[in-house]
PDB file of C-alpha atoms and ligand atoms in Angstrom:
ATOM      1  CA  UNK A   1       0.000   0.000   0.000  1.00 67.00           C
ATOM      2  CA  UNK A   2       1.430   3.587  -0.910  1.00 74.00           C
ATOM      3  CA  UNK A   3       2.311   5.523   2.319  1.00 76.00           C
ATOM      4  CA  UNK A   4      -0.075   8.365   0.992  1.00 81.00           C
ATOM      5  CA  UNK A   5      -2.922   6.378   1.461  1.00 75.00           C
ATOM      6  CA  UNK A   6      -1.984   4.913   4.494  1.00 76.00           C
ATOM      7  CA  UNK A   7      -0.933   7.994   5.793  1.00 79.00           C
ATOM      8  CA  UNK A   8      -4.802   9.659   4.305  1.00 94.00           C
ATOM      9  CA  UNK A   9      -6.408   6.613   6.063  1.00 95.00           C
ATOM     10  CA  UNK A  10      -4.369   7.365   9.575  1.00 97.00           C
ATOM     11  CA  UNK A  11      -5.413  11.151   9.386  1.00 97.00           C
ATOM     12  CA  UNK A  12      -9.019   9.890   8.626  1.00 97.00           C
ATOM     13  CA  UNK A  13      -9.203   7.795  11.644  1.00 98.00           C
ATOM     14  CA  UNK A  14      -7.775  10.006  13.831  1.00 98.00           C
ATOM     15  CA  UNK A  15     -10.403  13.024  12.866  1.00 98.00           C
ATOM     16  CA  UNK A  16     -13.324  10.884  12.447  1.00 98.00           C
ATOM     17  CA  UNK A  17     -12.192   7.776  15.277  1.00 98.00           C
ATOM     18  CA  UNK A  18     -13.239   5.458  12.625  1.00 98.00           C
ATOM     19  CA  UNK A  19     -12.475   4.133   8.895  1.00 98.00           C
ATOM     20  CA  UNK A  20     -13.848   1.811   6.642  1.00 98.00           C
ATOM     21  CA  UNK A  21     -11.652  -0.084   3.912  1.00 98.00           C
ATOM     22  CA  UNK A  22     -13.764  -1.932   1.311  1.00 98.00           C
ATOM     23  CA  UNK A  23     -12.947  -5.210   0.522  1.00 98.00           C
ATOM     24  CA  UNK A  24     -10.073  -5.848   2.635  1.00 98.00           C
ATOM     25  CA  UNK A  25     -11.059  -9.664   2.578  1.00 98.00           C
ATOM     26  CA  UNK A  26     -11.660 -11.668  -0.695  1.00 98.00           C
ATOM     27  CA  UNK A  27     -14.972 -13.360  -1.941  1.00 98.00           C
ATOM     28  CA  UNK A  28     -13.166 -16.249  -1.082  1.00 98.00           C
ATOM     29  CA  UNK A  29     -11.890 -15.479   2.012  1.00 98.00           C
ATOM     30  CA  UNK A  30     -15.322 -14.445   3.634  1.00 98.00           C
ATOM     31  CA  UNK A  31     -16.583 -17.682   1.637  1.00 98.00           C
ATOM     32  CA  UNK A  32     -14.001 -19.630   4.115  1.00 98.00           C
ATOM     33  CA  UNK A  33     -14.389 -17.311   7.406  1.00 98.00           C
ATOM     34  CA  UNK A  34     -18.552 -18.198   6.858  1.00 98.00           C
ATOM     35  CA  UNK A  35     -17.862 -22.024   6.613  1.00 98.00           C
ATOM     36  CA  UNK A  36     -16.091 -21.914   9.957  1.00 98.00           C
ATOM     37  CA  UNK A  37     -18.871 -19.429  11.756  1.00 98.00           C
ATOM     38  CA  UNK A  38     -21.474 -22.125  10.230  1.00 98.00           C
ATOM     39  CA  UNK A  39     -19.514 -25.334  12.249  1.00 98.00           C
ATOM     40  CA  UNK A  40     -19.566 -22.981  15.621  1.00 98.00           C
ATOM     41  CA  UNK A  41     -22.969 -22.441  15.449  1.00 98.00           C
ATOM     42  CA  UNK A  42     -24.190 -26.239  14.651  1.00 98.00           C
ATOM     43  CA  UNK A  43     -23.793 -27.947  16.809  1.00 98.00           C
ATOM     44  CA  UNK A  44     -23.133 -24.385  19.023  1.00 98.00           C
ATOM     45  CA  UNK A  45     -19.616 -24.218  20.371  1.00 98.00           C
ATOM     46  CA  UNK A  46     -19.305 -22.048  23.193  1.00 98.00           C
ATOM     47  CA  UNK A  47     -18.000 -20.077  25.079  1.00 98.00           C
ATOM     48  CA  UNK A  48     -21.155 -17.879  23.814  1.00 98.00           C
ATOM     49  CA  UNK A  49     -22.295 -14.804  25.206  1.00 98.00           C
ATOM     50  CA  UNK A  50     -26.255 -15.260  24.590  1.00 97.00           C
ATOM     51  CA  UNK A  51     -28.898 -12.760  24.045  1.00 96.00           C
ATOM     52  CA  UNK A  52     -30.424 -13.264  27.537  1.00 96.00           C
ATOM     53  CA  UNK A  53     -26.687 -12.547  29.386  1.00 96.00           C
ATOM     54  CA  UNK A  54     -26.418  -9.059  27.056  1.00 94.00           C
ATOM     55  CA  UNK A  55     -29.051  -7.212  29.236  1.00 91.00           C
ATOM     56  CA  UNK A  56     -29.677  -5.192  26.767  1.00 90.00           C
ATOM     57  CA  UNK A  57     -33.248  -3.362  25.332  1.00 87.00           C
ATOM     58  CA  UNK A  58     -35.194  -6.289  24.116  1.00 85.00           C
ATOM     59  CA  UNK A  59     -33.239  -9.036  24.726  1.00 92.00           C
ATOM     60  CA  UNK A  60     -35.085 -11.644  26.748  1.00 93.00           C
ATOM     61  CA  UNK A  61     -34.969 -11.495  30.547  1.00 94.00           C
ATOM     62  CA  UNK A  62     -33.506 -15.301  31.488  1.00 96.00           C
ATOM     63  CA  UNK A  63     -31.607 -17.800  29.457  1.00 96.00           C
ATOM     64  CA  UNK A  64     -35.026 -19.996  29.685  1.00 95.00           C
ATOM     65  CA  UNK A  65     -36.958 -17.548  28.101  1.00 95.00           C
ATOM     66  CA  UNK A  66     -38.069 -17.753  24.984  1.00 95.00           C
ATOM     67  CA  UNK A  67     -34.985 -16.627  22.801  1.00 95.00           C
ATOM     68  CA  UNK A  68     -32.744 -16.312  25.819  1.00 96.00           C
ATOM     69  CA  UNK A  69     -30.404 -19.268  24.196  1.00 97.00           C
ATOM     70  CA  UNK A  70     -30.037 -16.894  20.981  1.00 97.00           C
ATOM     71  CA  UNK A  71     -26.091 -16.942  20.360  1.00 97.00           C
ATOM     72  CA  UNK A  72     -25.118 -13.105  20.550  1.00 97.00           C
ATOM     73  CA  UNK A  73     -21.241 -13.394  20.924  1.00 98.00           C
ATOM     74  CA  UNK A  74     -18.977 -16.140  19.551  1.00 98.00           C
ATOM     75  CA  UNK A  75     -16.507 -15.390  22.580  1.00 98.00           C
ATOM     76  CA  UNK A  76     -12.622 -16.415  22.767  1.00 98.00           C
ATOM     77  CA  UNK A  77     -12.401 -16.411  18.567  1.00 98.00           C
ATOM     78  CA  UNK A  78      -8.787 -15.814  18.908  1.00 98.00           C
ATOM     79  CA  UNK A  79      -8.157 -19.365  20.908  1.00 98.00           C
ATOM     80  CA  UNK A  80     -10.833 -21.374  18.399  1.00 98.00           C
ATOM     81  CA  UNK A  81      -9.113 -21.476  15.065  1.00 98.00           C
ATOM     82  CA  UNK A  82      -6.265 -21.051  13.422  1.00 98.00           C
ATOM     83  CA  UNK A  83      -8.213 -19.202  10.687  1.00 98.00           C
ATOM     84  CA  UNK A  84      -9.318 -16.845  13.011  1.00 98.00           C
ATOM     85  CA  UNK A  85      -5.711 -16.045  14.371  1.00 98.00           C
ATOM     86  CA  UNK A  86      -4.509 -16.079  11.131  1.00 98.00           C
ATOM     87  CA  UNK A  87      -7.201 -12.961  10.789  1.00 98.00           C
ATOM     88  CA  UNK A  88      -6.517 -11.749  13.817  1.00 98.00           C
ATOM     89  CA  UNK A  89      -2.576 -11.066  13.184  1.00 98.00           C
ATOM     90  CA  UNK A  90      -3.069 -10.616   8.955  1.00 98.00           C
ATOM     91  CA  UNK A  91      -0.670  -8.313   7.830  1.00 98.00           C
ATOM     92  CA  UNK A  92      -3.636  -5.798   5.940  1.00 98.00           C
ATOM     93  CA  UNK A  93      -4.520  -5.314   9.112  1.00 98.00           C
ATOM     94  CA  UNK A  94      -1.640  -4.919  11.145  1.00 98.00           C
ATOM     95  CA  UNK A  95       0.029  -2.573   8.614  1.00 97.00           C
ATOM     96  CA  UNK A  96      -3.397  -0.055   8.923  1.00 97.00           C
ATOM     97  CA  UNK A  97      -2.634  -0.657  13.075  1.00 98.00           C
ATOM     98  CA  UNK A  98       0.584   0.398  13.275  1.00 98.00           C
ATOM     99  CA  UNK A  99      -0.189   3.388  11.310  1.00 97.00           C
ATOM    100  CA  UNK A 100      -3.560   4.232  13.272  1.00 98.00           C
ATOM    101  CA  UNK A 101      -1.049   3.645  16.389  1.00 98.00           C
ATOM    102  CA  UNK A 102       1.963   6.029  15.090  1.00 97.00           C
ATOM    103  CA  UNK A 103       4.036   3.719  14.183  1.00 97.00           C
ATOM    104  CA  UNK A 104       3.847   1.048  17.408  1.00 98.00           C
ATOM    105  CA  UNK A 105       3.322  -2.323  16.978  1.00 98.00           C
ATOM    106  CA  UNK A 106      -0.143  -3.518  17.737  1.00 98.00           C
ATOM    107  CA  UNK A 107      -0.990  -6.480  20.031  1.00 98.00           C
ATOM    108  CA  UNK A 108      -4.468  -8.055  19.934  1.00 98.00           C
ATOM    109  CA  UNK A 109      -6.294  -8.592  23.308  1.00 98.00           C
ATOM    110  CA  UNK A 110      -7.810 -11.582  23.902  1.00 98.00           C
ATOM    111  CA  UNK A 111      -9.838 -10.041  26.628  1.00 98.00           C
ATOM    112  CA  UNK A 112     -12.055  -7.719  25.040  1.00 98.00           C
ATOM    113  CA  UNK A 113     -14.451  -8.168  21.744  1.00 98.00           C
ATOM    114  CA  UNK A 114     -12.280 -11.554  20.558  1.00 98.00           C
ATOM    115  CA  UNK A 115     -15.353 -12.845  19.050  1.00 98.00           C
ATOM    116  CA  UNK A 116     -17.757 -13.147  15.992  1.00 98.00           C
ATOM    117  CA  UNK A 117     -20.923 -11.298  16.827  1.00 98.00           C
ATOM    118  CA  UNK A 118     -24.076 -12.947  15.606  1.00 97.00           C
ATOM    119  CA  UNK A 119     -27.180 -10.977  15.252  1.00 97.00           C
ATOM    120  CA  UNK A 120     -30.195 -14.073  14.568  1.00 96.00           C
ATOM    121  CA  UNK A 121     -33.433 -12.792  13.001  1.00 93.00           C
ATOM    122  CA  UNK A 122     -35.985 -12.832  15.863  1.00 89.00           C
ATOM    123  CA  UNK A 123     -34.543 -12.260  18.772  1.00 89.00           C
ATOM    124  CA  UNK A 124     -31.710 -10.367  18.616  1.00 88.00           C
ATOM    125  CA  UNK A 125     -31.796  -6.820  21.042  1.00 89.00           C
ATOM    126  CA  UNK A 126     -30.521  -3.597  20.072  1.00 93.00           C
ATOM    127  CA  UNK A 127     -27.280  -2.028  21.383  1.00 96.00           C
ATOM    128  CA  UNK A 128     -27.776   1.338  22.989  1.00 97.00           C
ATOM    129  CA  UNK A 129     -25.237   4.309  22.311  1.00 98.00           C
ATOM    130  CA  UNK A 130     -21.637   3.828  24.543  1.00 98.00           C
ATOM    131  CA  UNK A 131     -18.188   3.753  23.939  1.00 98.00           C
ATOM    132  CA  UNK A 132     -16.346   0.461  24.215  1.00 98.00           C
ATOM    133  CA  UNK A 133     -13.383   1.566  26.872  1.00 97.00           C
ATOM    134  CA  UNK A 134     -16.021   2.214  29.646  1.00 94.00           C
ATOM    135  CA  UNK A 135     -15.610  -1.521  31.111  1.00 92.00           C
ATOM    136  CA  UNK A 136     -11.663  -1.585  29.456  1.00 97.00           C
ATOM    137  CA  UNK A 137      -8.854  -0.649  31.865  1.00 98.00           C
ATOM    138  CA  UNK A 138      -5.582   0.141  30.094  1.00 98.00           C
ATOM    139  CA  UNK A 139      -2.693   2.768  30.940  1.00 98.00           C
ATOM    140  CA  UNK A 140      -4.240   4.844  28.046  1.00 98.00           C
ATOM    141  CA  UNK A 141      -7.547   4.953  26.875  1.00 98.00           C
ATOM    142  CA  UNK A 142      -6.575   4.170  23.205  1.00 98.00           C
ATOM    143  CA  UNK A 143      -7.759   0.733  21.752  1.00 98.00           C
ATOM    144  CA  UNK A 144      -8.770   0.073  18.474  1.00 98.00           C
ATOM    145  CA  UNK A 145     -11.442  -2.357  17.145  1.00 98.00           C
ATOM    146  CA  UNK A 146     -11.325  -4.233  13.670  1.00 99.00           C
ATOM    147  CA  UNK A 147     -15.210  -5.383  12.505  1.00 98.00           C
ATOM    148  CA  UNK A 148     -15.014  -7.739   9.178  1.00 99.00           C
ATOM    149  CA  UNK A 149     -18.007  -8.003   7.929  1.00 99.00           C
ATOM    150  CA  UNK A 150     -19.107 -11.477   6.909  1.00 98.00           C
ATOM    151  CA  UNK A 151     -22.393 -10.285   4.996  1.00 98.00           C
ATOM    152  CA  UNK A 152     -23.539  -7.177   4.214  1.00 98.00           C
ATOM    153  CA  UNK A 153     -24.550  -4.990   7.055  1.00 98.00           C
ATOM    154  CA  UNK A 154     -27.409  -2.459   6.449  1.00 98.00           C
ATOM    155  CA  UNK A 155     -30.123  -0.802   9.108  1.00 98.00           C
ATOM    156  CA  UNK A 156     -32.430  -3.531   8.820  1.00 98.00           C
ATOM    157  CA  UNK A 157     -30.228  -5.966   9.710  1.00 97.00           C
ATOM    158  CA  UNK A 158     -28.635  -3.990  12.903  1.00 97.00           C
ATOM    159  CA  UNK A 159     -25.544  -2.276  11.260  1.00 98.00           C
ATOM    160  CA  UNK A 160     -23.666   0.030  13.319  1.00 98.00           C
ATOM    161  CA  UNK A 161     -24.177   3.473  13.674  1.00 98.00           C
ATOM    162  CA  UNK A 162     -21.610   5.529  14.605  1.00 98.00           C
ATOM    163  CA  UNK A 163     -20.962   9.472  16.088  1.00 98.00           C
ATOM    164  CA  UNK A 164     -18.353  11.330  13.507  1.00 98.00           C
ATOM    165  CA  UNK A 165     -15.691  12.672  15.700  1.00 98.00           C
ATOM    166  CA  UNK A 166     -16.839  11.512  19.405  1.00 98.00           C
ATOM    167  CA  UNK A 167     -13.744   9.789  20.598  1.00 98.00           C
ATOM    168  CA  UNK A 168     -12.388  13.102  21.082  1.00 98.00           C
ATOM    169  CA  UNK A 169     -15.143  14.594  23.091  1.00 98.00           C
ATOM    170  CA  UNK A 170     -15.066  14.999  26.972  1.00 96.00           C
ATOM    171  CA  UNK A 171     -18.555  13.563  28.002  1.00 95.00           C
ATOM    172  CA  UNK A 172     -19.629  14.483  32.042  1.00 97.00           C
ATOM    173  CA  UNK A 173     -20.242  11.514  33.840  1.00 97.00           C
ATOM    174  CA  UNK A 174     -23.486  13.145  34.513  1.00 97.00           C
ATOM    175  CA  UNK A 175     -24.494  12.227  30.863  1.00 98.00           C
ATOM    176  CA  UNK A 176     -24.131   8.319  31.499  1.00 97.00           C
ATOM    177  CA  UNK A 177     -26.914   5.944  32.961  1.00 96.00           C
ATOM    178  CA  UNK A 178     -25.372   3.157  35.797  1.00 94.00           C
ATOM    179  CA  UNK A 179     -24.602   0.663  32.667  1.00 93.00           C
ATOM    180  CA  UNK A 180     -22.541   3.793  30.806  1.00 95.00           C
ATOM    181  CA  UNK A 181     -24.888   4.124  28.035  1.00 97.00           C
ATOM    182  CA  UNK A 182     -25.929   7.812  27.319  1.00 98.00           C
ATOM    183  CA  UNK A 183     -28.625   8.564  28.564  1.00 98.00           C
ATOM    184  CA  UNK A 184     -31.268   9.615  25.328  1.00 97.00           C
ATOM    185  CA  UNK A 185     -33.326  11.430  27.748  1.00 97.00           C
ATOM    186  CA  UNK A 186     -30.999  14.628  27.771  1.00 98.00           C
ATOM    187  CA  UNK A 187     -31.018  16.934  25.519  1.00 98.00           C
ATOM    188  CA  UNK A 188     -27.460  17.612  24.906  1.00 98.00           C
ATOM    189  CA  UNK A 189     -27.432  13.854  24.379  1.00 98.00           C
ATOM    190  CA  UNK A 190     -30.089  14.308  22.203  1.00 98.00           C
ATOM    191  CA  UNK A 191     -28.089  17.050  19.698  1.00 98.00           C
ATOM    192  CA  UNK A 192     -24.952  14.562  20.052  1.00 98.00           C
ATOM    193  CA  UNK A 193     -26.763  11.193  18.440  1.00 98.00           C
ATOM    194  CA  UNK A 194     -28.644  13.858  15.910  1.00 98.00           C
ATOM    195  CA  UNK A 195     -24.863  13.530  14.498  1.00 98.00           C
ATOM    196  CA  UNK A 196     -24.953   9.518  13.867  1.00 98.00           C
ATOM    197  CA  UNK A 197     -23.974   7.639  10.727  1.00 98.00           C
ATOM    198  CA  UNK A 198     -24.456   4.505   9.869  1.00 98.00           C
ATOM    199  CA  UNK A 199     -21.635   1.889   8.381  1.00 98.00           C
ATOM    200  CA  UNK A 200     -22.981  -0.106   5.594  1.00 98.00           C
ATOM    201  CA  UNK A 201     -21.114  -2.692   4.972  1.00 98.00           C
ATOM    202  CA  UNK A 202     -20.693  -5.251   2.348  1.00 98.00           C
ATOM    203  CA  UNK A 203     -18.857  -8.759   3.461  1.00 98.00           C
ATOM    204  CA  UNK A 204     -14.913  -8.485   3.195  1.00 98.00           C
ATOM    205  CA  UNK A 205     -15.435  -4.650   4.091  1.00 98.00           C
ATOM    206  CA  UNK A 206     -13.737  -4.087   7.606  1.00 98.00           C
ATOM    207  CA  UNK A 207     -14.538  -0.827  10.064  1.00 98.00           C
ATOM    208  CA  UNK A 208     -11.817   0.259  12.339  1.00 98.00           C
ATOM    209  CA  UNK A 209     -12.809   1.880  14.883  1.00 98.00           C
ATOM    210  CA  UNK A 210     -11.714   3.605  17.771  1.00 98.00           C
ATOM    211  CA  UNK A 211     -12.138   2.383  21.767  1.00 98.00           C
ATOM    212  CA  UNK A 212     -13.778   6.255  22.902  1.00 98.00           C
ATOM    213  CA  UNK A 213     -16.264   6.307  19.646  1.00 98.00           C
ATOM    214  CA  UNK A 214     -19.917   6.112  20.476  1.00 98.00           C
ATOM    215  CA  UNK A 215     -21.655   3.767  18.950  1.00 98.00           C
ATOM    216  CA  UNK A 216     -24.847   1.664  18.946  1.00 98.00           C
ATOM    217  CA  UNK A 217     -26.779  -0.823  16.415  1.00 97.00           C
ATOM    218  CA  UNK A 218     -30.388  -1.590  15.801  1.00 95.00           C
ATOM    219  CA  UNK A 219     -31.800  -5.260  16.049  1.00 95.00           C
ATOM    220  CA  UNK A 220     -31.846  -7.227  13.185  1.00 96.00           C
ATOM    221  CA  UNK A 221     -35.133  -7.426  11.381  1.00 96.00           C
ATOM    222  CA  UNK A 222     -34.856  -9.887   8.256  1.00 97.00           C
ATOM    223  CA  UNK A 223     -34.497 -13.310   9.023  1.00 97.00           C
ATOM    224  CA  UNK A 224     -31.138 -13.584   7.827  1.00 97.00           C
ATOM    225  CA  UNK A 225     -28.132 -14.295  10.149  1.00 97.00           C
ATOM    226  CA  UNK A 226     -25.721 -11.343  10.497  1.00 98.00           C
ATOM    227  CA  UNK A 227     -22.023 -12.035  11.536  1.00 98.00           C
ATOM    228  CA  UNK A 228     -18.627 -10.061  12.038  1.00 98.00           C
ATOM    229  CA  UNK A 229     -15.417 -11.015  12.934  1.00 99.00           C
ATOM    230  CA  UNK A 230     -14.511  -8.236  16.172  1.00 98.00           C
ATOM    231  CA  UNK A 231     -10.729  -8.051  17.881  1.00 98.00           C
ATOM    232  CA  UNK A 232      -9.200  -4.848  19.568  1.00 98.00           C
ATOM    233  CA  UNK A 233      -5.725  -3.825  19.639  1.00 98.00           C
ATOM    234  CA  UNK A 234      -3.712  -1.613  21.525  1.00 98.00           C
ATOM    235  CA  UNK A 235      -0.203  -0.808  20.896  1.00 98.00           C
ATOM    236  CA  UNK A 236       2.343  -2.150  22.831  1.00 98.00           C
ATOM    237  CA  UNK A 237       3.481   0.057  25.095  1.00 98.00           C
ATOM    238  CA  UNK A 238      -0.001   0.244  25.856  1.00 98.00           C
ATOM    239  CA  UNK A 239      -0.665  -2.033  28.963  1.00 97.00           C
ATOM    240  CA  UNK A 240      -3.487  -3.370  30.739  1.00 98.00           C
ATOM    241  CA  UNK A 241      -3.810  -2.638  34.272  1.00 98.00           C
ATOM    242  CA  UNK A 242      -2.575  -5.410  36.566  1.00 97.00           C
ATOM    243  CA  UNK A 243      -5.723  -6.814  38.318  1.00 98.00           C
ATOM    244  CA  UNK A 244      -8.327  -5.844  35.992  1.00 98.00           C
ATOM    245  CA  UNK A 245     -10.307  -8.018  33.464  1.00 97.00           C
ATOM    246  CA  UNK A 246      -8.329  -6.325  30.797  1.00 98.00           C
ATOM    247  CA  UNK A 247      -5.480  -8.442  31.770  1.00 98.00           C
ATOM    248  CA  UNK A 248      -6.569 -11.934  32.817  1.00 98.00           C
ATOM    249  CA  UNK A 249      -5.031 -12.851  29.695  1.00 98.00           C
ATOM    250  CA  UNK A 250      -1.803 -11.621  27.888  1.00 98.00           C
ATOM    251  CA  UNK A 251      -2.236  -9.714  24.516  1.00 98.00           C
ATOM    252  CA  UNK A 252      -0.845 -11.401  21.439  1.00 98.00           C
ATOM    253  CA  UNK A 253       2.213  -9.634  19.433  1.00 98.00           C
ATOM    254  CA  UNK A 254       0.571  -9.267  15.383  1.00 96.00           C
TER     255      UNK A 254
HETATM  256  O1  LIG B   1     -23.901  -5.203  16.822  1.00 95.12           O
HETATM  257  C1  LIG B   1     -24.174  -4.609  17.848  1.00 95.12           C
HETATM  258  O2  LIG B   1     -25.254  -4.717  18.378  1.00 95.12           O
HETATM  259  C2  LIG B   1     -23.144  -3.696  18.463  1.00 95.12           C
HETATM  260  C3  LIG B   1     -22.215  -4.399  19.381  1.00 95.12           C
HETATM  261  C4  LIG B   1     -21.339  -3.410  20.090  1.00 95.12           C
HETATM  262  O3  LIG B   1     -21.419  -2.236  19.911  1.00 95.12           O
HETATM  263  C5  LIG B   1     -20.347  -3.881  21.044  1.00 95.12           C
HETATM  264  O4  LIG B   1     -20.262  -5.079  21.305  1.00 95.12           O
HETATM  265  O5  LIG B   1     -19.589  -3.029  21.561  1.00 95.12           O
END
């Protein structure tokens, strides 16, 4: 890749806190990631996160509810499959890190995201507006997530929506519910999700997108699966803080 448009995508990401590069993975590639998502989901292999443990808006109240067993979260991707380290260290991606990260080497938590999120017609819940670091303890407050996209990714399917610009903003706490989702009932809030965007995606496309970004996604309503393969980096001077969940396990050099 030229170092003008690496160096364009870097100045991108850093205004906006997020990017998108089309096509990053192959037809066939996505053909080959989908295979593998199919044999995790039948017969299910967990660990899962399901749609009853997500508390979120919608999602059922107990895991014996109707629904509650809906897989939400293929967790611990990194540790399943060599395919999915192999995606998980791939060089397209690791070059666009090391830029986004000035030049440091990334290393790719397995302790937060590490997973293919599934979004199942029916009962999946919606994901309310928050920014990823708020249960994330590292020295700096500057992870980044990769999202592949395994199909295409559009509102009625729950795409991601996104606030142009927000990892740089200094939110009062005041402005947070107990879970750290903004509160929508305030109308500063109000002006500041006004400013969303939505990320279509097509499969192979892959969003980068920074730990401070707000973000949320709508439920899927067709009754076609929707999955994407989600790790987070952070460079590697970058360390987790001792005693936290952020480092019950090490982070992997890419
Ligand atoms: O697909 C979704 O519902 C969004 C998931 C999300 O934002 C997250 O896990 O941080």
């Amino acid at each position: 890749m030229a170092a003008s448009l690496q160096q364009s995508e870097a100045e991108r990401f850093h205004r906006d806190g997020f990017i998108v590069v089309r096509q990053l993975a192959s037809a066939a590639e996505i053909e080959t990631l989908r295979a593998l998502v199919s044999t995790l989901l039948d017969p299910l292999q967990g660990p899962v996160e399901f749609e009853a443990d997500t508390g979120y808006p919608g999602a059922p109240k107990r895991r014996l509810d109707e629904g509650g067993l809906t897989p939400r979260r293929l967790l611990h991707a990194y540790s399943r499959d060599a395919l999915l380290r192999a995606w998980a260290r791939d060089a397209r991606v690791a070059r666009r890190l090391t830029s986004f990260f000035d030049g440091v080497a990334p290393r790719v938590s397995q302790c937060h995201h590490n997973c293919i999120m599934t979004k199942h017609p029916k009962f999946s819940s919606l994901t309310s507006w928050h920014q990823d670091i708020r249960y994330w303890a590292f020295q700096r407050p500057d992870l980044i997530s990769t999202w592949l996209a395994l199909g295409p990714e559009r509102k009625a399917n729950g795409a991601l929506l996104v606030i142009p610009g927000s990892h740089r903003l200094e939110i009062d706490a005041l402005r947070y519910d107990e879970a750290l989702f903004l509160r929508t009932d305030l109308p500063e809030n109000q002006a500041l999700i006004a400013q969303a965007q939505m990320v279509e995606l097509d499969a192979g496309d892959m969003l980068f997108f920074h730990c401070r970004l707000f973000h949320a996604a709508g439920r899927n309503e067709t009754d076609t699966l929707k999955c994407s393969l989600v790790f987070s980096y952070h460079d590697e001077h970058n360390r987790a803080n001792p005693g936290t969940r952020s480092a019950v396990y090490p982070s992997i050099p890419v």
